[in-house]
Tab-separated table of C-alpha atoms in Angstrom:
chain	number	residue	atom	x	y	z
A	1169	MET	CA	-18.740	9.470	21.194
A	1170	GLN	CA	-16.121	7.481	22.849
A	1171	ARG	CA	-12.567	8.877	22.572
A	1172	ARG	CA	-9.680	6.984	20.865
A	1173	GLY	CA	-6.518	6.192	22.951
A	1174	MET	CA	-3.826	8.932	22.347
A	1175	GLU	CA	-0.942	7.592	20.416
A	1176	THR	CA	2.724	8.519	20.310
A	1177	VAL	CA	4.376	10.534	17.449
A	1178	THR	CA	5.519	7.286	15.884
A	1179	ALA	CA	1.993	6.073	15.394
A	1180	ALA	CA	-0.089	6.277	12.217
A	1181	VAL	CA	-3.418	7.936	11.740
A	1182	THR	CA	-5.600	4.976	11.113
A	1183	HIS	CA	-9.030	6.526	10.231
A	1184	ASP	CA	-10.091	7.844	6.895
A	1185	PRO	CA	-10.125	11.604	6.738
A	1186	PRO	CA	-13.590	13.263	7.036
A	1187	PRO	CA	-14.875	13.782	3.603
A	1188	THR	CA	-15.538	17.377	2.088
A	1189	ALA	CA	-18.647	18.397	0.481
A	1190	SER	CA	-16.891	18.188	-2.889
A	1191	GLY	CA	-15.421	14.860	-2.137
A	1192	ARG	CA	-11.985	16.301	-2.406
A	1193	PRO	CA	-9.629	16.070	0.289
A	1194	GLY	CA	-10.073	19.121	2.631
A	1195	LYS	CA	-7.198	21.542	3.877
A	1196	PRO	CA	-5.576	20.830	7.201
A	1197	LEU	CA	-6.405	23.258	9.964
A	1198	ILE	CA	-3.925	25.217	12.205
A	1199	VAL	CA	-5.090	26.539	15.380
A	1200	THR	CA	-2.695	28.637	17.219
A	1201	GLU	CA	-1.465	32.077	18.057
A	1202	ASP	CA	2.104	31.238	18.786
A	1203	ALA	CA	3.845	32.827	15.736
A	1204	GLU	CA	7.094	30.739	15.889
A	1205	LEU	CA	5.019	27.537	16.108
A	1206	LEU	CA	2.905	28.791	13.276
A	1207	ASP	CA	5.860	29.385	11.364
A	1208	ASP	CA	7.213	25.930	11.915
A	1209	LEU	CA	3.815	24.367	10.884
A	1210	LEU	CA	3.339	26.447	7.801
A	1211	ARG	CA	6.843	25.138	6.713
A	1212	LEU	CA	6.116	21.501	7.402
A	1213	CYS	CA	2.842	21.951	5.240
A	1214	ALA	CA	4.703	23.581	2.391
A	1215	ALA	CA	7.090	20.399	2.798
A	1216	ALA	CA	4.095	18.051	2.426
A	1217	GLY	CA	2.475	19.901	-0.528
A	1218	ALA	CA	-0.585	21.181	1.518
A	1219	THR	CA	-2.081	24.789	1.947
A	1220	PRO	CA	-3.492	24.984	5.570
A	1221	GLU	CA	-6.434	27.030	6.946
A	1222	VAL	CA	-5.163	29.038	9.976
A	1223	HIS	CA	-7.277	30.292	12.879
A	1224	PRO	CA	-6.243	31.719	16.363
A	1225	GLY	CA	-9.292	29.642	17.971
A	1226	VAL	CA	-11.917	27.445	16.899
A	1227	PRO	CA	-13.203	28.658	13.533
A	1228	ALA	CA	-16.730	30.521	13.462
A	1229	PRO	CA	-18.635	29.105	11.930
A	1230	ARG	CA	-17.217	25.642	12.890
A	1231	GLY	CA	-17.544	23.986	9.582
A	1232	SER	CA	-13.714	23.831	8.992
A	1233	TRP	CA	-13.116	22.244	12.585
A	1234	GLU	CA	-15.587	19.554	11.688
A	1235	ALA	CA	-14.620	18.888	7.967
A	1236	ALA	CA	-10.813	19.405	8.110
A	1237	PRO	CA	-9.004	16.001	7.501
A	1238	LEU	CA	-6.382	16.972	9.994
A	1239	VAL	CA	-6.518	19.533	13.045
A	1240	LEU	CA	-3.213	20.776	14.311
A	1241	VAL	CA	-3.678	22.577	17.712
A	1242	GLY	CA	-0.824	24.485	19.060
A	1243	ASP	CA	-0.306	23.847	22.850
A	1244	ASP	CA	-1.214	27.559	23.481
A	1245	ALA	CA	-4.706	27.338	22.000
A	1246	ALA	CA	-5.715	24.030	23.812
A	1247	ARG	CA	-7.858	26.136	26.426
A	1248	ARG	CA	-9.497	27.935	23.605
A	1249	VAL	CA	-10.749	24.762	21.782
A	1250	ARG	CA	-11.633	22.981	24.918
A	1251	GLY	CA	-15.302	23.514	24.038
A	1252	ALA	CA	-15.224	22.415	20.499
A	1253	GLY	CA	-16.968	19.181	19.268
A	1254	ARG	CA	-15.046	16.027	19.693
A	1255	ARG	CA	-13.801	14.562	16.426
A	1256	ARG	CA	-11.032	12.551	15.110
A	1257	GLY	CA	-7.667	13.675	13.498
A	1258	VAL	CA	-6.841	16.183	16.172
A	1259	VAL	CA	-3.017	16.579	17.030
A	1260	LEU	CA	-1.814	18.780	19.804
A	1261	VAL	CA	1.587	20.210	19.074
A	1262	GLY	CA	4.030	21.534	21.420
A	1263	ARG	CA	7.664	22.263	22.232
A	1264	ASP	CA	8.274	21.462	25.863
A	1265	GLN	CA	9.480	17.969	26.370
A	1266	ASP	CA	9.392	18.241	30.037
A	1267	ASP	CA	5.771	19.486	30.274
A	1268	SER	CA	3.771	16.699	31.844
A	1269	GLY	CA	0.543	18.783	31.487
A	1270	VAL	CA	0.495	18.582	27.816
A	1271	TRP	CA	-1.121	15.064	28.253
A	1272	ARG	CA	-4.131	16.348	30.665
A	1273	ARG	CA	-4.567	19.228	27.959
A	1274	ALA	CA	-4.636	16.520	25.066
A	1275	VAL	CA	-7.378	14.666	26.883
A	1276	GLU	CA	-9.347	17.830	27.500
A	1277	ILE	CA	-9.643	18.427	23.894
A	1278	GLY	CA	-10.009	14.978	22.506
A	1279	ALA	CA	-6.777	14.853	20.757
A	1280	ASP	CA	-5.635	11.406	19.050
A	1281	HIS	CA	-1.947	12.387	19.387
A	1282	VAL	CA	0.461	14.533	21.141
A	1283	LEU	CA	3.523	15.664	19.022
A	1284	MET	CA	6.613	17.626	20.135
A	1285	LEU	CA	8.827	19.651	17.619
A	1286	PRO	CA	11.363	19.399	16.341
A	1287	ASP	CA	11.367	15.661	17.032
A	1288	GLY	CA	8.098	14.651	15.590
A	1289	GLU	CA	8.635	16.692	12.414
A	1290	GLN	CA	8.904	14.037	9.705
A	1291	TRP	CA	5.928	12.165	11.274
A	1292	LEU	CA	3.840	15.150	10.956
A	1293	VAL	CA	5.032	15.833	7.330
A	1294	ASP	CA	3.726	12.409	6.517
A	1295	ARG	CA	0.477	12.709	8.061
A	1296	ILE	CA	-0.197	16.128	6.488
A	1297	ALA	CA	0.982	14.816	3.040
A	1298	ASP	CA	-1.547	11.812	3.455
A	1299	VAL	CA	-4.506	14.185	4.012
A	1300	ALA	CA	-3.109	16.362	1.151
A	1301	GLU	CA	-3.410	13.264	-1.144
A	1302	GLY	CA	-6.588	12.276	0.238
A	1303	VAL	CA	-5.406	8.876	1.722
A	1304	GLY	CA	-8.002	6.506	2.802
A	1305	ARG	CA	-8.007	2.840	2.971
A	1306	PRO	CA	-4.595	1.505	1.803
A	1307	ALA	CA	-4.469	-0.813	-1.102
A	1308	LEU	CA	-4.787	-4.509	-0.838
A	1309	THR	CA	-1.426	-5.697	-1.794
A	1310	VAL	CA	-0.941	-9.054	-3.150
A	1311	GLY	CA	2.617	-10.709	-4.137
A	1312	VAL	CA	3.109	-13.557	-6.495
A	1313	ILE	CA	6.090	-15.852	-6.345
A	1314	GLY	CA	6.861	-18.914	-8.186
A	1315	GLY	CA	7.663	-22.125	-6.496
A	1316	ARG	CA	10.273	-22.731	-9.216
A	1317	GLY	CA	11.380	-21.377	-12.559
A	1318	GLY	CA	8.437	-21.378	-15.045
A	1319	ALA	CA	5.731	-21.894	-12.333
A	1320	GLY	CA	3.531	-19.234	-14.059
A	1321	ALA	CA	3.808	-16.736	-11.369
A	1322	SER	CA	4.155	-13.681	-13.737
A	1323	THR	CA	1.105	-14.901	-15.649
A	1324	LEU	CA	-0.769	-15.232	-12.646
A	1325	ALA	CA	0.300	-11.756	-11.302
A	1326	CYS	CA	-0.795	-10.040	-14.765
A	1327	ALA	CA	-4.022	-11.858	-14.769
A	1328	LEU	CA	-4.737	-10.760	-11.084
A	1329	ALA	CA	-4.026	-7.241	-11.909
A	1330	VAL	CA	-6.050	-7.175	-15.132
A	1331	THR	CA	-8.898	-8.711	-13.236
A	1332	ALA	CA	-8.703	-6.066	-10.666
A	1333	ALA	CA	-8.750	-3.333	-13.060
A	1334	ARG	CA	-11.769	-4.627	-14.807
A	1335	GLU	CA	-13.657	-4.872	-11.629
A	1336	GLY	CA	-13.041	-0.985	-11.202
A	1337	LEU	CA	-10.406	-1.224	-8.832
A	1338	ARG	CA	-7.473	1.307	-9.029
A	1339	THR	CA	-4.711	-1.096	-9.899
A	1340	LEU	CA	-0.797	-0.884	-9.978
A	1341	LEU	CA	1.151	-3.921	-11.129
A	1342	VAL	CA	4.802	-3.930	-9.863
A	1343	ASP	CA	7.383	-6.121	-11.446
A	1344	ALA	CA	9.931	-6.831	-8.888
A	1345	ASP	CA	11.672	-9.602	-10.773
A	1346	PRO	CA	14.591	-7.876	-12.801
A	1347	LEU	CA	15.401	-11.084	-14.557
A	1348	GLY	CA	11.816	-11.808	-15.658
A	1349	GLY	CA	11.877	-10.040	-18.902
A	1350	GLY	CA	9.566	-7.156	-18.013
A	1351	LEU	CA	5.962	-7.435	-17.434
A	1352	ASP	CA	5.322	-4.712	-19.837
A	1353	VAL	CA	6.401	-7.036	-22.544
A	1354	LEU	CA	4.007	-9.795	-21.167
A	1355	LEU	CA	1.100	-7.183	-21.344
A	1356	GLY	CA	2.309	-5.931	-24.880
A	1357	GLY	CA	3.189	-2.619	-23.886
A	1358	GLU	CA	7.048	-2.414	-23.964
A	1359	ALA	CA	6.992	0.606	-26.251
A	1360	THR	CA	4.523	2.435	-24.052
A	1361	GLU	CA	5.744	5.795	-22.641
A	1362	GLY	CA	6.094	6.028	-18.929
A	1363	LEU	CA	8.971	5.441	-16.368
A	1364	ARG	CA	10.465	2.297	-15.377
A	1365	TRP	CA	12.344	1.081	-12.287
A	1366	PRO	CA	15.487	2.921	-13.174
A	1367	ALA	CA	13.976	6.160	-12.619
A	1368	PHE	CA	13.100	5.172	-8.971
A	1369	ALA	CA	16.241	3.207	-7.934
A	1370	GLY	CA	17.578	6.225	-6.006
A	1371	SER	CA	14.234	7.050	-4.085
A	1372	ARG	CA	14.595	7.934	-0.455
A	1373	GLY	CA	11.848	8.759	1.872
A	1374	ARG	CA	8.353	9.688	0.808
A	1375	LEU	CA	7.262	9.514	-2.872
A	1376	GLY	CA	3.951	11.365	-3.914
A	1377	SER	CA	1.387	8.696	-4.731
A	1378	GLY	CA	-0.317	10.637	-7.470
A	1379	ALA	CA	2.784	11.449	-9.227
A	1380	LEU	CA	3.909	7.936	-9.061
A	1381	GLU	CA	0.822	6.766	-10.588
A	1382	GLU	CA	0.659	9.373	-13.301
A	1383	SER	CA	4.434	8.646	-14.393
A	1384	LEU	CA	4.015	4.935	-15.090
A	1385	PRO	CA	2.695	3.444	-18.333
A	1386	LYS	CA	-0.979	2.711	-18.404
A	1387	LEU	CA	-1.697	-0.630	-19.999
A	1388	HIS	CA	-5.314	-2.236	-19.889
A	1389	SER	CA	-6.622	0.171	-17.478
A	1390	LEU	CA	-3.897	-0.228	-15.052
A	1391	ARG	CA	-0.548	1.177	-14.151
A	1392	VAL	CA	2.552	-0.968	-14.569
A	1393	LEU	CA	6.120	-0.327	-13.109
A	1394	SER	CA	8.469	-2.650	-14.737
A	1395	TRP	CA	12.010	-2.789	-16.182
A	1396	ASP	CA	13.523	-1.069	-19.281
A	1397	ARG	CA	16.272	-2.960	-21.072
A	1398	GLY	CA	19.352	-1.451	-19.482
A	1399	ASP	CA	21.538	-2.793	-16.687
A	1400	CYS	CA	19.613	-1.841	-13.584
A	1401	LEU	CA	19.070	-5.065	-11.979
A	1402	VAL	CA	18.906	-4.160	-8.363
A	1403	VAL	CA	16.135	-2.069	-6.406
A	1404	PRO	CA	17.364	-1.009	-3.160
A	1405	PRO	CA	15.279	-1.621	-0.048
A	1406	GLN	CA	14.738	2.172	0.711
A	1407	ALA	CA	13.471	2.463	-3.001
A	1408	MET	CA	11.230	-0.410	-2.760
A	1409	ARG	CA	9.768	0.938	0.444
A	1410	ALA	CA	9.182	4.306	-0.919
A	1411	VAL	CA	7.479	2.997	-4.214
A	1412	LEU	CA	5.201	0.394	-2.472
A	1413	ALA	CA	4.294	2.850	0.290
A	1414	ALA	CA	3.139	5.208	-2.354
A	1415	ALA	CA	1.281	2.812	-4.297
A	1416	ARG	CA	-0.415	1.380	-1.185
A	1417	ARG	CA	-1.491	5.091	-0.177
A	1418	ARG	CA	-3.519	5.387	-3.513
A	1419	GLY	CA	-5.873	2.540	-2.277
A	1420	GLY	CA	-7.273	-0.100	-4.653
A	1421	ALA	CA	-5.097	-3.015	-5.629
A	1422	VAL	CA	-1.335	-3.572	-5.796
A	1423	VAL	CA	-0.041	-6.702	-7.246
A	1424	VAL	CA	3.560	-7.525	-6.781
A	1425	ASP	CA	5.350	-10.119	-9.261
A	1426	LEU	CA	8.365	-11.396	-7.077
A	1427	PRO	CA	11.448	-13.286	-7.864
A	1428	ARG	CA	12.405	-16.423	-6.101
A	1429	ARG	CA	15.795	-14.955	-5.094
A	1430	ILE	CA	15.218	-13.096	-1.799
A	1431	ASP	CA	17.542	-10.115	-1.393
A	1432	ASP	CA	16.919	-6.826	0.733
A	1433	GLY	CA	14.841	-5.117	-1.673
A	1434	VAL	CA	12.694	-8.198	-2.140
A	1435	ALA	CA	12.298	-8.650	1.686
A	1436	GLU	CA	11.142	-5.073	1.827
A	1437	ALA	CA	8.653	-5.905	-0.792
A	1438	LEU	CA	7.421	-9.090	1.335
A	1439	ALA	CA	6.994	-6.746	4.219
A	1440	GLN	CA	4.630	-4.558	2.527
A	1441	LEU	CA	2.421	-7.331	1.412
A	1442	ASP	CA	-1.090	-8.235	2.841
A	1443	VAL	CA	-1.022	-11.808	1.393
A	1444	GLY	CA	1.458	-13.794	-0.861
A	1445	ILE	CA	0.505	-16.501	-3.150
A	1446	LEU	CA	3.099	-19.264	-4.062
A	1447	VAL	CA	2.427	-20.722	-7.461
A	1448	VAL	CA	3.585	-24.250	-7.639
A	1449	PRO	CA	3.279	-26.858	-10.365
A	1450	ALA	CA	1.937	-30.177	-9.336
A	1451	GLU	CA	5.348	-32.112	-9.671
A	1452	LEU	CA	7.567	-33.615	-6.710
A	1453	ARG	CA	10.362	-31.521	-7.768
A	1454	ALA	CA	8.443	-28.423	-7.862
A	1455	VAL	CA	7.175	-29.186	-4.454
A	1456	ALA	CA	10.587	-29.644	-3.145
A	1457	ALA	CA	12.127	-26.496	-4.617
A	1458	ALA	CA	8.755	-24.603	-3.567
A	1459	ARG	CA	9.573	-25.597	0.173
A	1460	GLN	CA	12.855	-23.782	0.200
A	1461	VAL	CA	11.148	-20.711	-1.346
A	1462	ALA	CA	8.314	-20.920	1.207
A	1463	SER	CA	10.914	-21.193	3.978
A	1464	ALA	CA	12.533	-17.968	2.960
A	1465	VAL	CA	9.356	-16.009	2.315
A	1466	ARG	CA	7.773	-16.846	5.625
A	1467	MET	CA	10.587	-15.454	7.375
A	1468	VAL	CA	9.048	-12.014	6.400
A	1469	LEU	CA	5.530	-12.684	5.226
A	1470	ARG	CA	3.010	-14.528	7.680
A	1471	ASP	CA	0.112	-14.893	5.093
A	1472	LEU	CA	1.603	-17.159	2.539
A	1473	ARG	CA	-0.824	-19.307	0.592
A	1474	VAL	CA	-0.336	-21.767	-2.477
A	1475	ALA	CA	-1.972	-21.919	-5.840
A	1476	VAL	CA	-1.298	-25.050	-7.532
A	1477	ARG	CA	-1.072	-25.406	-11.533
A	1478	GLY	CA	-1.496	-28.721	-13.318
A	1479	PRO	CA	-1.082	-31.233	-14.973
A	1480	TYR	CA	-0.844	-33.255	-11.923
A	1481	ALA	CA	1.837	-35.920	-11.237
A	1482	PRO	CA	0.533	-39.422	-10.398
A	1483	GLY	CA	-0.401	-39.221	-6.658
A	1484	LEU	CA	-0.673	-35.373	-6.402
A	1485	ASP	CA	-3.715	-33.041	-6.350
A	1486	ASP	CA	-4.012	-29.483	-5.128
A	1487	ARG	CA	-5.006	-30.473	-1.588
A	1488	GLU	CA	-1.905	-32.774	-1.322
A	1489	VAL	CA	0.454	-30.196	-2.691
A	1490	ALA	CA	-0.907	-27.738	0.071
A	1491	ARG	CA	-0.481	-30.535	2.636
A	1492	LEU	CA	3.094	-30.960	1.700
A	1493	LEU	CA	3.831	-27.259	1.751
A	1494	ASP	CA	1.916	-26.946	4.931
A	1495	LEU	CA	0.192	-23.734	3.306
A	1496	PRO	CA	-3.402	-22.749	3.039
A	1497	LEU	CA	-4.772	-23.510	-0.428
A	1498	VAL	CA	-5.975	-20.797	-2.816
A	1499	GLY	CA	-6.988	-23.415	-5.557
A	1500	GLU	CA	-5.945	-24.667	-8.771
A	1501	VAL	CA	-4.774	-22.061	-11.366
A	1502	PRO	CA	-6.756	-22.813	-14.528
A	1503	ILE	CA	-4.998	-23.215	-18.000
A	1504	GLU	CA	-6.141	-21.022	-20.842
A	1505	SER	CA	-5.342	-22.437	-24.135
A	1506	GLY	CA	-4.707	-18.977	-25.854
A	1507	LEU	CA	-1.916	-18.459	-23.128
A	1508	LEU	CA	-0.386	-21.626	-24.414
A	1509	ARG	CA	-0.107	-20.044	-28.060
A	1510	PRO	CA	1.058	-16.493	-27.258
A	1511	HIS	CA	2.070	-15.864	-30.594
A	1512	GLU	CA	-1.574	-16.183	-31.692
A	1513	SER	CA	-3.157	-13.683	-29.404
A	1514	LYS	CA	-2.293	-10.063	-28.233
A	1515	ALA	CA	-4.617	-10.289	-25.160
A	1516	PRO	CA	-3.083	-10.273	-21.708
A	1517	PRO	CA	-3.660	-13.060	-19.034
A	1518	GLY	CA	-6.894	-12.773	-17.637
A	1519	ALA	CA	-8.126	-10.314	-20.228
A	1520	VAL	CA	-11.055	-12.668	-21.416
A	1521	GLY	CA	-13.590	-11.755	-18.574
A	1522	ARG	CA	-15.537	-15.215	-18.860
A	1523	GLY	CA	-12.309	-17.218	-19.287
A	1524	PRO	CA	-11.391	-19.776	-16.517
A	1525	LEU	CA	-8.145	-17.604	-15.551
A	1526	ALA	CA	-10.252	-14.474	-15.015
A	1527	ARG	CA	-13.056	-16.353	-13.123
A	1528	PHE	CA	-10.123	-17.846	-10.749
A	1529	CYS	CA	-8.798	-14.330	-10.193
A	1530	GLN	CA	-12.030	-12.822	-9.477
A	1531	GLU	CA	-12.652	-15.335	-6.885
A	1532	VAL	CA	-9.316	-14.517	-5.169
A	1533	TRP	CA	-9.882	-10.881	-5.195
A	1534	GLU	CA	-13.549	-11.545	-3.904
A	1535	ARG	CA	-12.205	-13.613	-0.874
A	1536	ALA	CA	-9.165	-11.327	-0.191
A	1537	LEU	CA	-11.442	-7.944	-0.076
A	1538	LEU	CA	-13.828	-9.862	2.263
A	1539	GLU	CA	-11.075	-10.906	4.482
A	1540	ALA	CA	-9.524	-7.321	4.322
A	1541	ARG	CA	-12.887	-5.741	5.231
A	1542	ALA	CA	-13.534	-8.064	8.151
A	1543	ALA	CA	-9.976	-7.491	9.569
């Protein structure tokens, strides 16, 4: 097996943890006889919510060496594990910042990372927490933003989330627009129990992804993070970063409904997206307004595309709108008659699986997932 290049302590573990026989996340493995180092590693595991397995050398039998999602090898134990089978997810942990020989020992044991304490503690806590939560492929994260007011961005965001959940993806819908009236209302769940944005506005650092998911209202087989009816109208960038990072670690799909006003919190949300969709009515004034929105969004988000909503003004079609905005075209957002009369139906956008909006959203997800797998 060809060994992957070693990375610094600021790099991320980019592979999925090895599966256990039960399909559940396994325990991290610590290999060391250094009592002081072991105390530090146990402390960091406790901070990450993980209970490790500890051995002075390669475990016999070697099952835990091969199956552990993360192996932390103390520098004192490098010689003892030299003959073990090569595998991913091995971190060589030391203390001597001036010891150049640590890199040679890391090569000898096939380590992916070299980490020095105490400088690398936060990085290591995050990696241990990842394996404790069973982190694999991050969620495909899509943001939706209106080219002008009333463009239908919230409707499309809800429809994308409802469609993803119906297709069996673990789905989280994030309402990042404090002035939008609340996506829980649009989904008919304003009275559903669960936490809203004010509970997370003071978040810093790392949030547990499982705890986040379980704390939110569950509507139409998806989780929703929306607003309450209080006065909290701003999400600090640190809180937005913590929430979306936790949401992405759970895998599946994350849909973010974005406001047209780009503040620091919204800029942080844009930085977490895989793709953005700008919803633009096919009117000249809407296109002019959308150009300003697109200009601001593209300062942060590289992959921005346009979805066009009719009816069309004379001389415009979806391709012409995309050309005027110089953006890739997602397609034409279909109109569902039931959504034009919301008082007559309690179904959320995209709930009718054979309806035109649901079919449009399904095609969006199919293309996005194919692109993500090919990347």
